[in-house]
Amino acid sequence: MRATRTAGAGAGALAVLLASVLWGTTGTAATLAPGVGPLAIGAAAMGLGGLLQAAVAGRRIARSRDRLAARWPTVLVGGVGVALYPLAFYTSMHLAGVAVGTVVSLGSAPPASALIERLADGRRLSRRWLAGAALGLAGTVLLCAAEAVHGGPAGTGSAGRTVLGVGLGLVAGVTYAGYAWAAHRLITQDVPARAAMGAVFGLGGLMLLPVLAATGAPLTASWTNAGVGLYMAVVPMFTGYVLFGYGLARIPVSTATTLTLLEPAVAAVLAVLVVGEELPALGWAGIALVLACLAVLTTPSRPARSRTPAPGPDPMSDPALLPESAPKSGGAASRP
């Protein structure tokens, strides 16, 4: 039984890591459509991706409608989180710079998830999670600091814009942790994973449609822009969150959000290989720490050795070893 749980947790962690790789491509993809604003990118990616999830999971959602209706506050929390996250995340990077926006948004998600699990579910944090989260956060900070130093000033224009960007990054981290927790809670309350993810992301997608209608005109200005929007919706968001939902059914939310710290590392490597950017030694050191974090969190723990008592004399074969209240061999038990 323990081996089965370990294998399930390993598959869940692998699914989250694969989702993080897909999410790490969004920054490189966005460079192909520089004329599309952050709100339009976020609304197209999560909005269309969420609606696609709901459409694919339509039958499962219909079969689970009673369970979902009984847990509507959780579904609502998740849907609001899905709607707010991309708007806050992409605008944070736009205002405070990619480095600062990324580190604040993704770096604040693991502690936010841990706090939500602690308050809502009473879950205690393991030493392994604390060690892994510390390595991952340190690596993400180093990576983003290296990008900021190498790329020069973020060019945000004013301290006020930077502060607002940092604040929106914190909103992004909390909302990310919120919708991940909501989906995980639905899954652990006997709602199928595809139905839970489809309901949460479908609701969030509906909330994002007005934003997309108001800001999405640049997406139709060229085939390139349209292709970028379609890619963001189908590959990183739809496929990525299908994998993420699979992982949430098998590992805690705090572990899942910590594993997604792989995303900025993937984004940095792709920026070097595809976009042609350069990454200093400090950045590679940050990537190494992120990989160390992933190793800590994904390496299977050794099963506790069962302490089997050393073989000794059989009490039933030696009347001298029997308790005083036990019947002697061949005799009837005495009754009070």
Short mmCIF file of C-alpha atoms in Angstrom, two decimals:
data_model
loop_
_atom_site.label_atom_id
_atom_site.label_comp_id
_atom_site.label_asym_id
_atom_site.label_seq_id
_atom_site.Cartn_x
_atom_site.Cartn_y
_atom_site.Cartn_z
CA MET A 1 0.00 0.00 0.00
CA ARG A 2 2.82 2.40 0.86
CA ALA A 3 4.56 1.63 -2.42
CA THR A 4 1.32 2.47 -4.28
CA ARG A 5 0.99 5.82 -2.50
CA THR A 6 4.64 6.64 -3.21
CA ALA A 7 4.23 5.78 -6.88
CA GLY A 8 1.10 7.95 -7.07
CA ALA A 9 2.91 10.87 -5.45
CA GLY A 10 5.81 10.43 -7.87
CA ALA A 11 3.49 10.50 -10.88
CA GLY A 12 1.74 13.57 -9.45
CA ALA A 13 5.04 15.38 -8.94
CA LEU A 14 6.14 14.51 -12.49
CA ALA A 15 2.86 15.86 -13.89
CA VAL A 16 3.34 19.16 -12.03
CA LEU A 17 6.92 19.42 -13.29
CA LEU A 18 5.76 18.86 -16.88
CA ALA A 19 3.11 21.54 -16.40
CA SER A 20 5.81 23.90 -15.13
CA VAL A 21 7.88 23.26 -18.26
CA LEU A 22 4.89 24.23 -20.43
CA TRP A 23 4.22 27.33 -18.35
CA GLY A 24 7.87 28.30 -18.69
CA THR A 25 7.36 28.75 -22.44
CA THR A 26 4.86 31.59 -22.04
CA GLY A 27 7.47 34.33 -21.67
CA THR A 28 9.26 33.30 -24.86
CA ALA A 29 5.94 33.00 -26.69
CA ALA A 30 4.85 36.46 -25.52
CA THR A 31 7.96 38.02 -27.09
CA LEU A 32 6.51 37.07 -30.47
CA ALA A 33 3.53 39.39 -29.88
CA PRO A 34 4.99 42.55 -28.28
CA GLY A 35 1.97 44.63 -29.26
CA VAL A 36 -0.44 42.62 -27.09
CA GLY A 37 -0.92 44.06 -23.59
CA PRO A 38 -0.63 42.10 -20.33
CA LEU A 39 -4.37 42.06 -19.66
CA ALA A 40 -5.11 40.70 -23.11
CA ILE A 41 -2.42 38.02 -22.83
CA GLY A 42 -3.65 36.95 -19.41
CA ALA A 43 -7.32 36.98 -20.36
CA ALA A 44 -6.69 35.03 -23.57
CA ALA A 45 -4.45 32.45 -21.94
CA MET A 46 -6.47 31.65 -18.83
CA GLY A 47 -9.86 32.64 -20.19
CA LEU A 48 -9.84 30.60 -23.38
CA GLY A 49 -7.82 27.84 -21.72
CA GLY A 50 -10.31 27.65 -18.87
CA LEU A 51 -13.31 27.50 -21.16
CA LEU A 52 -11.61 24.75 -23.16
CA GLN A 53 -11.07 22.77 -19.96
CA ALA A 54 -14.73 23.14 -19.08
CA ALA A 55 -15.81 22.06 -22.58
CA VAL A 56 -13.63 18.95 -22.57
CA ALA A 57 -14.78 18.02 -19.06
CA GLY A 58 -18.43 18.86 -19.76
CA ARG A 59 -19.78 15.35 -19.22
CA ARG A 60 -17.81 14.88 -16.03
CA ILE A 61 -19.03 18.24 -14.75
CA ALA A 62 -22.63 17.26 -15.55
CA ARG A 63 -22.28 13.95 -13.71
CA SER A 64 -20.77 15.75 -10.71
CA ARG A 65 -23.13 18.73 -10.71
CA ASP A 66 -24.76 17.78 -7.39
CA ARG A 67 -21.39 17.49 -5.64
CA LEU A 68 -20.18 20.72 -7.20
CA ALA A 69 -23.40 22.53 -6.26
CA ALA A 70 -23.04 21.34 -2.66
CA ARG A 71 -19.52 22.81 -2.62
CA TRP A 72 -20.25 26.01 -4.54
CA PRO A 73 -18.28 28.30 -2.17
CA THR A 74 -15.11 26.34 -2.94
CA VAL A 75 -15.84 26.45 -6.67
CA LEU A 76 -16.41 30.22 -6.42
CA VAL A 77 -13.12 30.76 -4.56
CA GLY A 78 -11.31 28.80 -7.23
CA GLY A 79 -13.02 30.61 -10.11
CA VAL A 80 -12.25 34.05 -8.68
CA GLY A 81 -8.62 32.99 -8.19
CA VAL A 82 -8.37 31.80 -11.81
CA ALA A 83 -9.81 35.11 -13.06
CA LEU A 84 -7.59 37.35 -10.93
CA TYR A 85 -4.29 35.47 -11.23
CA PRO A 86 -3.35 36.17 -14.88
CA LEU A 87 -4.44 39.80 -14.69
CA ALA A 88 -2.31 40.38 -11.60
CA PHE A 89 0.64 38.26 -12.80
CA TYR A 90 1.13 39.77 -16.25
CA THR A 91 0.44 43.32 -15.05
CA SER A 92 2.93 42.85 -12.21
CA MET A 93 5.65 41.97 -14.74
CA HIS A 94 4.61 44.90 -16.92
CA LEU A 95 4.87 47.43 -14.06
CA ALA A 96 7.74 46.11 -11.93
CA GLY A 97 9.73 44.30 -14.60
CA VAL A 98 9.86 40.64 -15.54
CA ALA A 99 12.39 39.72 -12.86
CA VAL A 100 10.64 41.38 -9.92
CA GLY A 101 7.15 40.38 -11.07
CA THR A 102 8.15 36.76 -11.54
CA VAL A 103 9.96 36.34 -8.23
CA VAL A 104 7.21 38.00 -6.21
CA SER A 105 4.35 36.16 -7.95
CA LEU A 106 5.84 32.68 -8.03
CA GLY A 107 7.92 33.03 -4.88
CA SER A 108 4.94 34.03 -2.74
CA ALA A 109 2.77 31.11 -3.90
CA PRO A 110 4.39 28.29 -1.84
CA PRO A 111 4.17 30.10 1.53
CA ALA A 112 0.66 31.25 0.67
CA SER A 113 -0.32 27.65 -0.12
CA ALA A 114 1.22 26.42 3.11
CA LEU A 115 -0.64 29.08 5.11
CA ILE A 116 -3.96 28.24 3.43
CA GLU A 117 -3.46 24.51 4.08
CA ARG A 118 -2.55 25.24 7.70
CA LEU A 119 -5.56 27.48 8.36
CA ALA A 120 -8.18 25.64 6.29
CA ASP A 121 -7.06 22.03 6.61
CA GLY A 122 -4.87 21.99 9.72
CA ARG A 123 -2.00 20.50 7.72
CA ARG A 124 1.46 20.62 9.26
CA LEU A 125 4.52 21.35 7.18
CA SER A 126 7.20 18.69 6.95
CA ARG A 127 10.91 19.42 7.32
CA ARG A 128 11.43 18.18 3.78
CA TRP A 129 8.97 20.76 2.42
CA LEU A 130 10.61 23.55 4.43
CA ALA A 131 14.05 22.59 3.13
CA GLY A 132 12.85 22.27 -0.45
CA ALA A 133 10.90 25.53 -0.34
CA ALA A 134 13.91 27.39 1.08
CA LEU A 135 16.15 26.11 -1.73
CA GLY A 136 13.55 26.90 -4.38
CA LEU A 137 12.86 30.42 -3.15
CA ALA A 138 16.57 31.17 -2.84
CA GLY A 139 17.18 29.90 -6.35
CA THR A 140 14.30 31.92 -7.78
CA VAL A 141 15.56 35.08 -6.08
CA LEU A 142 19.09 34.52 -7.44
CA LEU A 143 17.78 33.80 -10.92
CA CYS A 144 15.59 36.88 -11.10
CA ALA A 145 18.27 39.07 -9.49
CA ALA A 146 20.73 37.90 -12.13
CA GLU A 147 18.27 38.75 -14.90
CA ALA A 148 17.60 42.17 -13.38
CA VAL A 149 21.31 43.01 -12.98
CA HIS A 150 22.26 41.70 -16.40
CA GLY A 151 19.32 43.34 -18.13
CA GLY A 152 19.84 46.68 -16.45
CA PRO A 153 17.07 48.74 -14.85
CA ALA A 154 13.59 47.43 -15.29
CA GLY A 155 12.52 50.71 -16.79
CA THR A 156 9.32 50.89 -14.87
CA GLY A 157 9.48 54.68 -14.72
CA SER A 158 8.67 55.36 -11.07
CA ALA A 159 8.89 53.87 -7.62
CA GLY A 160 5.11 54.00 -7.38
CA ARG A 161 4.71 51.76 -10.41
CA THR A 162 7.23 49.31 -8.99
CA VAL A 163 5.45 49.19 -5.64
CA LEU A 164 2.14 48.61 -7.41
CA GLY A 165 3.76 45.85 -9.46
CA VAL A 166 5.08 44.16 -6.32
CA GLY A 167 1.64 44.41 -4.73
CA LEU A 168 0.03 42.82 -7.77
CA GLY A 169 2.69 40.11 -7.65
CA LEU A 170 1.59 39.27 -4.11
CA VAL A 171 -2.03 39.19 -5.31
CA ALA A 172 -0.97 36.80 -8.07
CA GLY A 173 0.79 34.49 -5.61
CA VAL A 174 -2.17 34.40 -3.22
CA THR A 175 -4.76 33.85 -5.96
CA TYR A 176 -2.63 31.10 -7.53
CA ALA A 177 -2.42 29.36 -4.17
CA GLY A 178 -6.16 29.94 -3.69
CA TYR A 179 -7.37 28.29 -6.88
CA ALA A 180 -4.88 25.44 -6.47
CA TRP A 181 -6.21 24.82 -2.95
CA ALA A 182 -9.84 25.01 -4.13
CA ALA A 183 -9.25 22.46 -6.91
CA HIS A 184 -7.36 20.17 -4.54
CA ARG A 185 -10.12 20.42 -1.94
CA LEU A 186 -12.80 19.50 -4.47
CA ILE A 187 -10.72 16.54 -5.66
CA THR A 188 -10.23 15.26 -2.13
CA GLN A 189 -13.98 15.58 -1.53
CA ASP A 190 -14.81 12.95 -4.15
CA VAL A 191 -15.15 15.29 -7.13
CA PRO A 192 -13.28 13.80 -10.14
CA ALA A 193 -10.14 15.76 -10.99
CA ARG A 194 -11.24 16.69 -14.52
CA ALA A 195 -14.65 17.82 -13.24
CA ALA A 196 -13.08 19.90 -10.46
CA MET A 197 -10.56 21.57 -12.75
CA GLY A 198 -13.14 22.09 -15.49
CA ALA A 199 -15.61 23.72 -13.12
CA VAL A 200 -13.06 26.00 -11.45
CA PHE A 201 -11.32 27.04 -14.66
CA GLY A 202 -14.55 27.26 -16.63
CA LEU A 203 -15.97 29.69 -14.10
CA GLY A 204 -12.76 31.71 -14.14
CA GLY A 205 -12.78 31.71 -17.94
CA LEU A 206 -16.30 33.12 -17.99
CA MET A 207 -15.22 35.91 -15.64
CA LEU A 208 -12.32 36.75 -17.97
CA LEU A 209 -14.44 37.07 -21.13
CA PRO A 210 -15.36 40.75 -20.52
CA VAL A 211 -11.67 41.58 -20.02
CA LEU A 212 -10.78 39.76 -23.22
CA ALA A 213 -13.53 41.58 -25.10
CA ALA A 214 -12.27 44.95 -23.85
CA THR A 215 -8.53 44.41 -24.37
CA GLY A 216 -8.15 41.62 -26.93
CA ALA A 217 -8.30 43.62 -30.18
CA PRO A 218 -4.49 43.42 -30.71
CA LEU A 219 -4.77 39.62 -30.74
CA THR A 220 -6.63 39.84 -34.04
CA ALA A 221 -4.29 42.45 -35.57
CA SER A 222 -2.05 39.79 -37.13
CA TRP A 223 -1.82 36.05 -37.61
CA THR A 224 1.25 36.02 -35.36
CA ASN A 225 -0.61 37.64 -32.48
CA ALA A 226 -3.55 35.29 -32.94
CA GLY A 227 -1.22 32.29 -33.05
CA VAL A 228 0.47 33.37 -29.82
CA GLY A 229 -2.89 33.76 -28.08
CA LEU A 230 -4.06 30.38 -29.33
CA TYR A 231 -0.82 28.70 -28.27
CA MET A 232 -1.00 30.26 -24.79
CA ALA A 233 -4.57 29.05 -24.34
CA VAL A 234 -4.13 25.49 -25.65
CA VAL A 235 -0.63 24.41 -24.66
CA PRO A 236 0.53 26.08 -21.43
CA MET A 237 -2.90 26.77 -19.96
CA PHE A 238 -5.15 23.94 -21.11
CA THR A 239 -2.61 21.11 -21.30
CA GLY A 240 -0.55 22.49 -18.42
CA TYR A 241 -3.49 22.71 -16.06
CA VAL A 242 -4.75 19.25 -17.03
CA LEU A 243 -1.36 17.97 -15.86
CA PHE A 244 -1.52 20.22 -12.79
CA GLY A 245 -4.94 18.84 -11.87
CA TYR A 246 -3.59 15.30 -12.18
CA GLY A 247 -0.81 16.26 -9.80
CA LEU A 248 -3.13 17.97 -7.31
CA ALA A 249 -5.04 14.70 -6.93
CA ARG A 250 -1.86 13.04 -5.67
CA ILE A 251 0.29 15.57 -3.80
CA PRO A 252 -0.41 18.44 -1.34
CA VAL A 253 -1.00 21.94 -2.67
CA SER A 254 2.07 23.33 -0.89
CA THR A 255 4.27 20.73 -2.60
CA ALA A 256 2.68 21.35 -6.01
CA THR A 257 3.14 25.12 -5.87
CA THR A 258 6.75 24.68 -4.73
CA LEU A 259 7.49 22.34 -7.64
CA THR A 260 6.22 25.01 -10.04
CA LEU A 261 9.26 27.10 -9.12
CA LEU A 262 10.76 25.18 -12.04
CA GLU A 263 8.81 27.57 -14.31
CA PRO A 264 11.16 30.60 -14.04
CA ALA A 265 14.18 28.33 -14.50
CA VAL A 266 12.70 26.94 -17.73
CA ALA A 267 11.81 30.46 -18.85
CA ALA A 268 15.39 31.62 -18.27
CA VAL A 269 16.89 28.69 -20.19
CA LEU A 270 14.53 29.25 -23.12
CA ALA A 271 15.37 32.94 -23.13
CA VAL A 272 19.03 31.97 -23.55
CA LEU A 273 18.49 29.25 -26.15
CA VAL A 274 15.65 30.75 -28.20
CA VAL A 275 15.55 34.50 -27.66
CA GLY A 276 19.33 34.87 -27.51
CA GLU A 277 19.60 36.45 -24.06
CA GLU A 278 22.63 35.87 -21.84
CA LEU A 279 22.48 34.54 -18.29
CA PRO A 280 25.34 35.32 -15.86
CA ALA A 281 26.83 32.83 -13.43
CA LEU A 282 24.54 34.05 -10.65
CA GLY A 283 21.54 33.00 -12.72
CA TRP A 284 22.91 29.52 -13.36
CA ALA A 285 23.55 29.20 -9.62
CA GLY A 286 19.88 30.05 -9.06
CA ILE A 287 18.82 27.37 -11.53
CA ALA A 288 21.03 24.87 -9.67
CA LEU A 289 19.26 25.72 -6.39
CA VAL A 290 15.85 25.30 -8.02
CA LEU A 291 16.91 21.88 -9.32
CA ALA A 292 18.14 20.99 -5.81
CA CYS A 293 14.70 22.00 -4.48
CA LEU A 294 13.02 19.68 -6.98
CA ALA A 295 15.37 16.85 -6.04
CA VAL A 296 14.54 17.28 -2.36
CA LEU A 297 10.79 17.27 -2.96
CA THR A 298 10.62 14.47 -5.53
CA THR A 299 13.12 11.92 -4.21
CA PRO A 300 11.07 9.08 -2.68
CA SER A 301 11.48 8.84 1.08
CA ARG A 302 12.72 5.59 2.48
CA PRO A 303 9.98 3.52 4.08
CA ALA A 304 10.29 3.26 7.82
CA ARG A 305 11.76 -0.04 8.86
CA SER A 306 9.33 -2.16 10.79
CA ARG A 307 10.80 -3.08 14.13
CA THR A 308 10.20 -6.79 14.42
CA PRO A 309 10.98 -8.10 17.89
CA ALA A 310 13.77 -10.64 18.06
CA PRO A 311 12.51 -14.20 18.21
CA GLY A 312 12.32 -15.52 21.74
CA PRO A 313 10.81 -18.39 23.62
CA ASP A 314 7.14 -19.10 22.90
CA PRO A 315 5.16 -18.32 26.07
CA MET A 316 2.57 -20.96 25.21
CA SER A 317 5.28 -23.59 25.09
CA ASP A 318 6.64 -22.69 28.52
CA PRO A 319 4.04 -22.43 31.33
CA ALA A 320 6.53 -20.44 33.42
CA LEU A 321 6.27 -17.54 30.94
CA LEU A 322 2.46 -17.34 31.01
CA PRO A 323 0.81 -14.45 32.89
CA GLU A 324 -0.70 -15.39 36.19
CA SER A 325 -4.22 -14.77 34.87
CA ALA A 326 -3.72 -16.98 31.83
CA PRO A 327 -4.86 -20.58 32.02
CA LYS A 328 -2.19 -23.19 32.34
CA SER A 329 -1.76 -25.58 29.47
CA GLY A 330 -4.54 -28.16 29.49
CA GLY A 331 -6.59 -26.39 32.17
CA ALA A 332 -9.81 -24.35 31.97
CA ALA A 333 -9.75 -20.61 32.41
CA SER A 334 -10.77 -19.53 35.88
CA ARG A 335 -13.74 -17.15 35.99
CA PRO A 336 -14.15 -14.50 38.66
#
